[in-house]
mmCIF file of C-alpha atoms and ligand atoms in Angstrom:
data_model
loop_
_atom_site.group_PDB
_atom_site.id
_atom_site.type_symbol
_atom_site.label_atom_id
_atom_site.label_comp_id
_atom_site.label_asym_id
_atom_site.label_seq_id
_atom_site.Cartn_x
_atom_site.Cartn_y
_atom_site.Cartn_z
ATOM 1 C CA UNK A 203 84.187 96.207 114.756
ATOM 2 C CA UNK A 204 85.565 99.718 114.879
ATOM 3 C CA UNK A 205 89.273 100.079 115.552
ATOM 4 C CA UNK A 206 90.982 103.285 116.551
ATOM 5 C CA UNK A 207 93.401 105.078 114.323
ATOM 6 C CA UNK A 208 96.321 104.562 116.691
ATOM 7 C CA UNK A 209 95.946 100.793 116.537
ATOM 8 C CA UNK A 210 97.219 100.770 112.989
ATOM 9 C CA UNK A 211 99.419 103.833 112.841
ATOM 10 C CA UNK A 212 102.959 103.286 111.626
ATOM 11 C CA UNK A 213 105.702 105.868 111.737
ATOM 12 C CA UNK A 214 107.347 105.086 108.441
ATOM 13 C CA UNK A 215 104.925 104.399 105.610
ATOM 14 C CA UNK A 216 106.088 102.850 102.376
ATOM 15 C CA UNK A 217 105.863 105.197 99.397
ATOM 16 C CA UNK A 218 105.243 103.855 95.899
ATOM 17 C CA UNK A 219 105.226 106.367 93.047
ATOM 18 C CA UNK A 220 102.216 105.256 91.023
ATOM 19 C CA UNK A 221 102.986 105.646 87.285
ATOM 20 C CA UNK A 222 105.798 108.005 88.397
ATOM 21 C CA UNK A 223 105.065 111.579 89.462
ATOM 22 C CA UNK A 224 101.897 111.222 87.436
ATOM 23 C CA UNK A 225 100.215 114.068 89.287
ATOM 24 C CA UNK A 226 102.581 116.451 87.549
ATOM 25 C CA UNK A 227 103.692 114.960 84.244
ATOM 26 C CA UNK A 228 102.211 112.476 81.755
ATOM 27 C CA UNK A 229 102.132 109.054 83.406
ATOM 28 C CA UNK A 230 104.907 106.540 82.799
ATOM 29 C CA UNK A 231 107.158 108.937 80.889
ATOM 30 C CA UNK A 232 110.817 108.947 81.882
ATOM 31 C CA UNK A 233 110.287 112.580 82.853
ATOM 32 C CA UNK A 234 107.573 111.540 85.320
ATOM 33 C CA UNK A 235 109.863 108.837 86.674
ATOM 34 C CA UNK A 236 112.801 111.207 87.122
ATOM 35 C CA UNK A 237 110.569 113.654 88.973
ATOM 36 C CA UNK A 238 109.230 110.828 91.133
ATOM 37 C CA UNK A 239 112.793 109.796 91.891
ATOM 38 C CA UNK A 240 113.563 113.305 93.111
ATOM 39 C CA UNK A 241 110.727 112.919 95.630
ATOM 40 C CA UNK A 242 112.513 109.899 97.102
ATOM 41 C CA UNK A 243 109.803 107.266 97.188
ATOM 42 C CA UNK A 244 110.629 103.703 98.260
ATOM 43 C CA UNK A 245 109.552 102.300 94.899
ATOM 44 C CA UNK A 246 108.604 103.580 91.463
ATOM 45 C CA UNK A 247 105.839 101.714 89.632
ATOM 46 C CA UNK A 248 105.921 100.470 86.022
ATOM 47 C CA UNK A 249 102.963 99.050 84.114
ATOM 48 C CA UNK A 250 104.379 96.706 81.501
ATOM 49 C CA UNK A 251 103.057 95.526 78.105
ATOM 50 C CA UNK A 252 104.660 93.773 75.139
ATOM 51 C CA UNK A 253 105.423 94.900 71.607
ATOM 52 C CA UNK A 254 105.128 92.926 68.366
ATOM 53 C CA UNK A 255 108.871 92.204 68.531
ATOM 54 C CA UNK A 256 108.678 90.953 72.125
ATOM 55 C CA UNK A 257 110.076 94.030 73.833
ATOM 56 C CA UNK A 258 108.662 95.340 77.108
ATOM 57 C CA UNK A 259 107.436 98.899 77.232
ATOM 58 C CA UNK A 260 106.100 100.907 80.150
ATOM 59 C CA UNK A 261 102.498 101.781 79.399
ATOM 60 C CA UNK A 262 99.339 101.491 81.464
ATOM 61 C CA UNK A 263 97.091 100.169 78.690
ATOM 62 C CA UNK A 264 97.868 97.316 76.320
ATOM 63 C CA UNK A 265 96.721 99.712 73.595
ATOM 64 C CA UNK A 266 98.354 102.947 72.528
ATOM 65 C CA UNK A 267 95.444 105.219 71.713
ATOM 66 C CA UNK A 268 94.748 106.884 75.076
ATOM 67 C CA UNK A 269 98.112 108.584 75.362
ATOM 68 C CA UNK A 270 99.766 108.696 71.911
ATOM 69 C CA UNK A 271 99.201 109.958 68.371
ATOM 70 C CA UNK A 272 99.058 106.403 67.002
ATOM 71 C CA UNK A 273 95.667 106.997 65.337
ATOM 72 C CA UNK A 274 97.049 109.882 63.255
ATOM 73 C CA UNK A 275 100.288 108.112 62.421
ATOM 74 C CA UNK A 276 98.881 104.670 61.596
ATOM 75 C CA UNK A 277 95.188 105.166 60.774
ATOM 76 C CA UNK A 278 94.906 101.724 59.138
ATOM 77 C CA UNK A 279 96.286 99.724 62.006
ATOM 78 C CA UNK A 280 93.340 99.724 64.431
ATOM 79 C CA UNK A 281 91.655 96.421 65.205
ATOM 80 C CA UNK A 282 87.933 95.912 64.731
ATOM 81 C CA UNK A 283 87.200 97.472 68.107
ATOM 82 C CA UNK A 284 88.923 100.696 67.029
ATOM 83 C CA UNK A 285 91.893 100.238 69.372
ATOM 84 C CA UNK A 286 95.564 100.295 68.427
ATOM 85 C CA UNK A 287 97.250 97.501 70.357
ATOM 86 C CA UNK A 288 100.903 97.762 71.412
ATOM 87 C CA UNK A 289 101.358 94.149 70.392
ATOM 88 C CA UNK A 290 100.640 95.064 66.741
ATOM 89 C CA UNK A 291 103.525 97.570 66.643
ATOM 90 C CA UNK A 292 107.284 97.133 66.781
ATOM 91 C CA UNK A 293 109.315 98.871 69.417
ATOM 92 C CA UNK A 294 110.773 101.194 66.783
ATOM 93 C CA UNK A 295 107.253 102.198 65.687
ATOM 94 C CA UNK A 296 106.151 102.772 69.274
ATOM 95 C CA UNK A 297 109.221 104.802 70.085
ATOM 96 C CA UNK A 298 108.436 107.022 67.120
ATOM 97 C CA UNK A 299 105.023 107.991 68.533
ATOM 98 C CA UNK A 300 104.347 111.195 70.426
ATOM 99 C CA UNK A 301 103.017 110.679 73.898
ATOM 100 C CA UNK A 302 100.918 113.170 75.803
ATOM 101 C CA UNK A 303 98.531 113.384 78.744
ATOM 102 C CA UNK A 304 95.769 110.806 78.696
ATOM 103 C CA UNK A 305 92.826 112.130 76.699
ATOM 104 C CA UNK A 306 89.238 111.305 75.804
ATOM 105 C CA UNK A 307 87.489 111.872 72.490
ATOM 106 C CA UNK A 308 84.446 114.156 72.794
ATOM 107 C CA UNK A 309 81.253 113.916 70.717
ATOM 108 C CA UNK A 310 82.716 116.158 67.997
ATOM 109 C CA UNK A 311 85.770 113.923 67.684
ATOM 110 C CA UNK A 312 88.087 116.324 69.498
ATOM 111 C CA UNK A 313 90.684 115.125 71.938
ATOM 112 C CA UNK A 314 90.074 116.406 75.419
ATOM 113 C CA UNK A 315 92.734 116.052 78.085
ATOM 114 C CA UNK A 316 91.789 113.912 81.064
ATOM 115 C CA UNK A 317 93.436 116.579 83.250
ATOM 116 C CA UNK A 318 92.536 119.795 81.374
ATOM 117 C CA UNK A 319 94.156 122.130 83.893
ATOM 118 C CA UNK A 320 97.402 120.275 84.037
ATOM 119 C CA UNK A 321 99.882 119.652 81.268
ATOM 120 C CA UNK A 322 98.781 120.877 77.802
ATOM 121 C CA UNK A 323 98.149 118.211 75.167
ATOM 122 C CA UNK A 324 100.808 117.667 72.491
ATOM 123 C CA UNK A 325 103.090 120.482 73.598
ATOM 124 C CA UNK A 326 106.111 118.317 74.348
ATOM 125 C CA UNK A 327 107.984 115.420 72.868
ATOM 126 C CA UNK A 328 107.315 112.704 75.418
ATOM 127 C CA UNK A 329 107.730 109.098 74.305
ATOM 128 C CA UNK A 330 106.886 105.588 75.518
ATOM 129 C CA UNK A 331 109.924 104.200 77.399
ATOM 130 C CA UNK A 332 111.104 100.617 77.456
ATOM 131 C CA UNK A 333 111.259 98.850 80.798
ATOM 132 C CA UNK A 334 115.025 98.566 80.390
ATOM 133 C CA UNK A 335 115.369 102.320 79.851
ATOM 134 C CA UNK A 336 113.392 103.011 82.991
ATOM 135 C CA UNK A 337 115.346 100.540 85.104
ATOM 136 C CA UNK A 338 118.565 102.069 83.807
ATOM 137 C CA UNK A 339 117.329 105.506 84.838
ATOM 138 C CA UNK A 340 116.474 104.339 88.352
ATOM 139 C CA UNK A 341 119.605 102.252 88.823
ATOM 140 C CA UNK A 342 121.774 105.025 87.367
ATOM 141 C CA UNK A 343 120.356 107.539 89.850
ATOM 142 C CA UNK A 344 120.724 105.007 92.655
ATOM 143 C CA UNK A 345 124.416 104.767 91.830
ATOM 144 C CA UNK A 346 124.897 108.506 91.472
ATOM 145 C CA UNK A 347 122.962 109.516 94.563
ATOM 146 C CA UNK A 348 123.480 106.525 96.815
ATOM 147 C CA UNK A 349 119.792 105.716 97.370
ATOM 148 C CA UNK A 350 118.170 102.351 96.818
ATOM 149 C CA UNK A 351 114.868 103.182 95.188
ATOM 150 C CA UNK A 352 113.081 100.046 94.072
ATOM 151 C CA UNK A 353 110.965 99.033 91.122
ATOM 152 C CA UNK A 354 107.374 97.823 91.234
ATOM 153 C CA UNK A 355 106.458 96.386 87.807
ATOM 154 C CA UNK A 356 102.898 95.301 87.018
ATOM 155 C CA UNK A 357 102.224 92.651 84.381
ATOM 156 C CA UNK A 358 99.352 94.110 82.390
ATOM 157 C CA UNK A 359 96.698 91.954 80.715
ATOM 158 C CA UNK A 360 98.460 88.563 80.822
ATOM 159 C CA UNK A 361 95.237 87.019 79.464
ATOM 160 C CA UNK A 362 95.500 89.192 76.378
ATOM 161 C CA UNK A 363 99.178 88.439 75.821
ATOM 162 C CA UNK A 364 98.461 84.724 76.268
ATOM 163 C CA UNK A 365 95.752 84.846 73.583
ATOM 164 C CA UNK A 366 98.266 86.567 71.321
ATOM 165 C CA UNK A 367 100.816 83.786 71.858
ATOM 166 C CA UNK A 368 103.140 85.844 74.077
ATOM 167 C CA UNK A 369 104.505 85.030 77.522
ATOM 168 C CA UNK A 370 104.786 88.456 79.087
ATOM 169 C CA UNK A 371 105.659 87.124 82.542
ATOM 170 C CA UNK A 372 108.618 85.155 81.265
ATOM 171 C CA UNK A 373 109.816 88.171 79.294
ATOM 172 C CA UNK A 374 109.515 90.364 82.388
ATOM 173 C CA UNK A 375 111.420 87.936 84.612
ATOM 174 C CA UNK A 376 114.180 87.773 82.013
ATOM 175 C CA UNK A 377 114.630 91.543 82.023
ATOM 176 C CA UNK A 378 114.507 91.705 85.817
ATOM 177 C CA UNK A 379 117.139 89.001 86.129
ATOM 178 C CA UNK A 380 119.335 90.774 83.617
ATOM 179 C CA UNK A 381 119.197 93.893 85.781
ATOM 180 C CA UNK A 382 120.020 92.034 88.973
ATOM 181 C CA UNK A 383 116.574 91.549 90.509
ATOM 182 C CA UNK A 384 116.232 87.873 91.357
ATOM 183 C CA UNK A 385 115.630 87.413 95.091
ATOM 184 C CA UNK A 386 113.264 88.680 97.740
ATOM 185 C CA UNK A 387 116.131 90.773 99.121
ATOM 186 C CA UNK A 388 116.242 92.826 95.929
ATOM 187 C CA UNK A 389 114.185 95.976 95.984
ATOM 188 C CA UNK A 390 111.437 94.847 93.656
ATOM 189 C CA UNK A 391 107.843 93.695 93.786
ATOM 190 C CA UNK A 392 106.080 92.118 90.819
ATOM 191 C CA UNK A 393 102.339 92.787 90.843
ATOM 192 C CA UNK A 394 99.483 91.413 88.763
ATOM 193 C CA UNK A 395 95.696 91.234 88.868
ATOM 194 C CA UNK A 396 95.633 87.665 87.510
ATOM 195 C CA UNK A 397 95.888 85.036 90.274
ATOM 196 C CA UNK A 398 96.487 82.202 87.795
ATOM 197 C CA UNK A 399 99.412 84.040 86.262
ATOM 198 C CA UNK A 400 100.930 84.906 89.645
ATOM 199 C CA UNK A 401 100.674 81.300 90.765
ATOM 200 C CA UNK A 402 102.371 80.209 87.555
ATOM 201 C CA UNK A 403 105.168 82.741 88.160
ATOM 202 C CA UNK A 404 105.651 81.510 91.707
ATOM 203 C CA UNK A 405 105.282 77.770 91.130
ATOM 204 C CA UNK A 406 106.822 77.355 87.673
ATOM 205 C CA UNK A 407 108.564 80.313 86.073
ATOM 206 C CA UNK A 408 110.636 81.582 88.999
ATOM 207 C CA UNK A 409 111.935 78.155 90.110
ATOM 208 C CA UNK A 410 112.867 77.333 86.502
ATOM 209 C CA UNK A 411 114.765 80.630 86.241
ATOM 210 C CA UNK A 412 116.262 80.329 89.750
ATOM 211 C CA UNK A 413 114.480 83.456 90.888
ATOM 212 C CA UNK A 414 112.449 84.236 93.988
ATOM 213 C CA UNK A 415 110.973 87.715 93.803
ATOM 214 C CA UNK A 416 108.335 89.357 95.978
ATOM 215 C CA UNK A 417 104.890 89.003 94.414
ATOM 216 C CA UNK A 418 101.792 91.094 95.030
ATOM 217 C CA UNK A 419 98.287 89.923 94.195
ATOM 218 C CA UNK A 420 96.365 92.951 93.004
ATOM 219 C CA UNK A 421 92.707 92.762 93.912
ATOM 220 C CA UNK A 422 89.649 93.927 92.050
ATOM 221 C CA UNK A 423 86.003 92.903 92.163
ATOM 222 C CA UNK A 424 84.990 90.078 89.861
ATOM 223 C CA UNK A 425 82.340 92.177 88.157
ATOM 224 C CA UNK A 426 85.001 94.694 87.053
ATOM 225 C CA UNK A 427 85.986 92.018 84.549
ATOM 226 C CA UNK A 428 83.092 93.050 82.349
ATOM 227 C CA UNK A 429 85.326 95.622 80.742
ATOM 228 C CA UNK A 430 87.929 93.044 79.746
ATOM 229 C CA UNK A 431 87.003 91.700 76.357
ATOM 230 C CA UNK A 432 89.046 90.064 73.657
ATOM 231 C CA UNK A 433 87.912 90.344 70.053
ATOM 232 C CA UNK A 434 84.409 91.095 71.210
ATOM 233 C CA UNK A 435 84.201 88.173 73.651
ATOM 234 C CA UNK A 436 84.558 88.083 77.366
ATOM 235 C CA UNK A 437 87.917 86.392 77.704
ATOM 236 C CA UNK A 438 88.781 87.238 81.255
ATOM 237 C CA UNK A 439 89.226 84.259 83.514
ATOM 238 C CA UNK A 440 89.764 86.065 86.784
ATOM 239 C CA UNK A 441 87.471 85.518 89.682
ATOM 240 C CA UNK A 442 88.258 87.384 92.871
ATOM 241 C CA UNK A 443 85.301 86.271 94.974
ATOM 242 C CA UNK A 444 87.272 83.544 96.772
ATOM 243 C CA UNK A 445 89.840 86.081 97.990
ATOM 244 C CA UNK A 446 87.189 87.842 100.065
ATOM 245 C CA UNK A 447 85.964 84.632 101.673
ATOM 246 C CA UNK A 448 87.259 83.324 104.978
ATOM 247 C CA UNK A 449 90.610 81.643 104.365
ATOM 248 C CA UNK A 450 91.015 83.435 101.035
ATOM 249 C CA UNK A 451 94.054 85.373 102.157
ATOM 250 C CA UNK A 452 95.774 82.187 103.345
ATOM 251 C CA UNK A 453 95.298 80.816 99.820
ATOM 252 C CA UNK A 454 96.883 83.946 98.338
ATOM 253 C CA UNK A 455 99.789 83.594 100.780
ATOM 254 C CA UNK A 456 100.630 80.232 99.173
ATOM 255 C CA UNK A 457 101.937 82.024 96.079
ATOM 256 C CA UNK A 458 102.270 85.734 96.923
ATOM 257 C CA UNK A 459 103.917 87.906 99.559
ATOM 258 C CA UNK A 460 101.324 90.629 99.637
ATOM 259 C CA UNK A 461 98.053 92.002 98.343
ATOM 260 C CA UNK A 462 97.311 95.193 96.471
ATOM 261 C CA UNK A 463 93.625 95.808 97.171
ATOM 262 C CA UNK A 464 91.605 98.750 95.964
ATOM 263 C CA UNK A 465 91.696 100.962 99.033
ATOM 264 C CA UNK A 466 87.951 100.949 99.858
ATOM 265 C CA UNK A 467 88.191 97.166 100.265
ATOM 266 C CA UNK A 468 90.023 97.735 103.539
ATOM 267 C CA UNK A 469 88.169 100.490 105.299
ATOM 268 C CA UNK A 470 84.487 101.186 105.620
ATOM 269 C CA UNK A 471 83.088 104.285 103.934
ATOM 270 C CA UNK A 472 81.920 105.579 107.283
ATOM 271 C CA UNK A 473 85.427 105.568 108.744
ATOM 272 C CA UNK A 474 86.939 108.765 110.032
ATOM 273 C CA UNK A 475 90.429 109.539 111.215
ATOM 274 C CA UNK A 476 89.573 108.687 114.798
ATOM 275 C CA UNK A 477 87.395 105.720 114.167
ATOM 276 C CA UNK A 478 88.447 103.506 111.326
ATOM 277 C CA UNK A 479 86.280 100.552 110.560
ATOM 278 C CA UNK A 480 88.753 98.025 109.268
ATOM 279 C CA UNK A 481 87.051 95.485 107.064
ATOM 280 C CA UNK A 482 87.860 91.788 107.611
ATOM 281 C CA UNK A 483 90.053 91.552 104.532
ATOM 282 C CA UNK A 484 92.835 93.601 106.130
ATOM 283 C CA UNK A 485 92.832 91.487 109.271
ATOM 284 C CA UNK A 486 92.821 88.263 107.258
ATOM 285 C CA UNK A 487 95.718 89.491 105.150
ATOM 286 C CA UNK A 488 97.797 90.464 108.145
ATOM 287 C CA UNK A 489 97.202 87.163 109.894
ATOM 288 C CA UNK A 490 98.170 85.296 106.708
ATOM 289 C CA UNK A 491 101.495 87.191 106.811
ATOM 290 C CA UNK A 492 100.812 89.268 103.702
ATOM 291 C CA UNK A 493 101.962 92.835 103.277
ATOM 292 C CA UNK A 494 99.151 95.183 102.260
ATOM 293 C CA UNK A 495 99.843 97.778 99.553
ATOM 294 C CA UNK A 496 96.496 99.297 98.602
ATOM 295 C CA UNK A 497 95.988 101.440 95.531
ATOM 296 C CA UNK A 498 95.737 104.352 94.928
ATOM 297 C CA UNK A 499 96.159 107.435 97.110
ATOM 298 C CA UNK A 500 95.449 110.705 95.395
ATOM 299 C CA UNK A 501 95.166 114.077 97.017
ATOM 300 C CA UNK A 502 92.460 115.089 94.561
ATOM 301 C CA UNK A 503 90.428 111.900 94.568
ATOM 302 C CA UNK A 504 86.756 112.618 94.960
ATOM 303 C CA UNK A 505 85.504 109.022 94.831
ATOM 304 C CA UNK A 506 86.540 108.350 98.376
ATOM 305 C CA UNK A 507 85.388 111.637 99.772
ATOM 306 C CA UNK A 508 85.386 110.695 103.454
ATOM 307 C CA UNK A 509 89.113 110.065 103.245
ATOM 308 C CA UNK A 510 90.152 112.980 101.123
ATOM 309 C CA UNK A 511 90.516 115.557 103.863
ATOM 310 C CA UNK A 512 92.739 113.530 106.083
ATOM 311 C CA UNK A 513 94.408 111.294 103.566
ATOM 312 C CA UNK A 514 97.872 111.877 104.943
ATOM 313 C CA UNK A 515 96.775 110.360 108.202
ATOM 314 C CA UNK A 516 95.071 107.505 106.442
ATOM 315 C CA UNK A 517 98.288 106.652 104.682
ATOM 316 C CA UNK A 518 100.013 105.765 107.923
ATOM 317 C CA UNK A 519 97.315 103.273 108.592
ATOM 318 C CA UNK A 520 98.205 101.308 105.503
ATOM 319 C CA UNK A 521 101.963 101.926 105.598
ATOM 320 C CA UNK A 522 101.756 102.721 101.930
ATOM 321 C CA UNK A 523 101.408 106.160 100.557
ATOM 322 C CA UNK A 524 101.682 107.633 97.142
ATOM 323 C CA UNK A 525 102.131 111.299 97.738
ATOM 324 C CA UNK A 526 103.733 111.675 94.310
ATOM 325 C CA UNK A 527 100.734 110.174 92.570
ATOM 326 C CA UNK A 528 98.151 111.873 90.433
HETATM 327 O O1 LIG B 30 99.390 99.097 91.964
HETATM 328 C C1 LIG B 30 98.052 98.991 91.695
HETATM 329 C C2 LIG B 30 97.587 99.816 90.591
HETATM 330 O O2 LIG B 30 98.658 100.238 89.825
HETATM 331 C C3 LIG B 30 96.592 99.106 89.766
HETATM 332 O O3 LIG B 30 95.865 99.971 89.022
HETATM 333 O O4 LIG B 30 95.107 100.623 86.841
HETATM 334 O O5 LIG B 30 96.705 102.054 88.028
HETATM 335 O O6 LIG B 30 97.458 99.912 87.080
HETATM 336 P P1 LIG B 30 96.317 100.669 87.691
HETATM 337 CA CA1 LIG B 31 99.586 99.674 87.813
#
């Protein structure tokens, strides 16, 4: 059924800076996080992966080759699939890499910036930050300026870390506890795409560590898993189909406080500002008591063309906007 815009309008949307001010500076750099902070979001997001020596770094991919010069610096350290995995490098090695805008390799082997009109490739000395460094930046600014800007870490590729013998979730909880995030009252959400891992965090890890953080179940479509391979084999155990079925959201609510769906999962393509067609998932989530933090709002996003012109209005609908996002 079609619902009107005003039915879901909220005056004070939540703002989460996705990968920092990634619309302006290379994603997940401390520079992008400081700029995001200056825009006063409610939360700043961190994607988290592990190093060979069990440190947590803030990086979107569990490999280093999309945003750093790892291939030039360590040409012999790629795995068979040609990727350079963070888990094969120590923190010191990773911190010695140069980071730049995300790039693609063209057919002549040249690196081409993903955002060619934005920040020039390799012109600055950006680096990969640790999670601790980023939290210290945010908490330091909170103290200096008197705000309470939160953190929104995402556990990346737990399946991969598991196969490599690492417990990334446990390592993350340890760091969060060390920095004072241990209850639902603390300004932090932990998000993950893997329902099995989130359930484990909620049912086992957090009780054992006397922690009770807010958890968000990120949602994708099951067939997106095709891209997740491990040493040439499909190793991805996630299945999201059950979340879209009736009662699925109530099941999620048993271990999580909210969902992070891809935004088109909530609103029909034919929706306009005045006539939003809210898909059943949103209603199910709300009645299960889950907060809904969809990803990702971008001013320049062409994929969701019907929303692009009035995206500021749309953001109110979902009480979650990412105006600082790229
Ligand atoms: O918060 C959701 C969003 O961050 C998930 O997508 O790929 O940007 O980490 P991604
Ligand atoms: Ca993320």
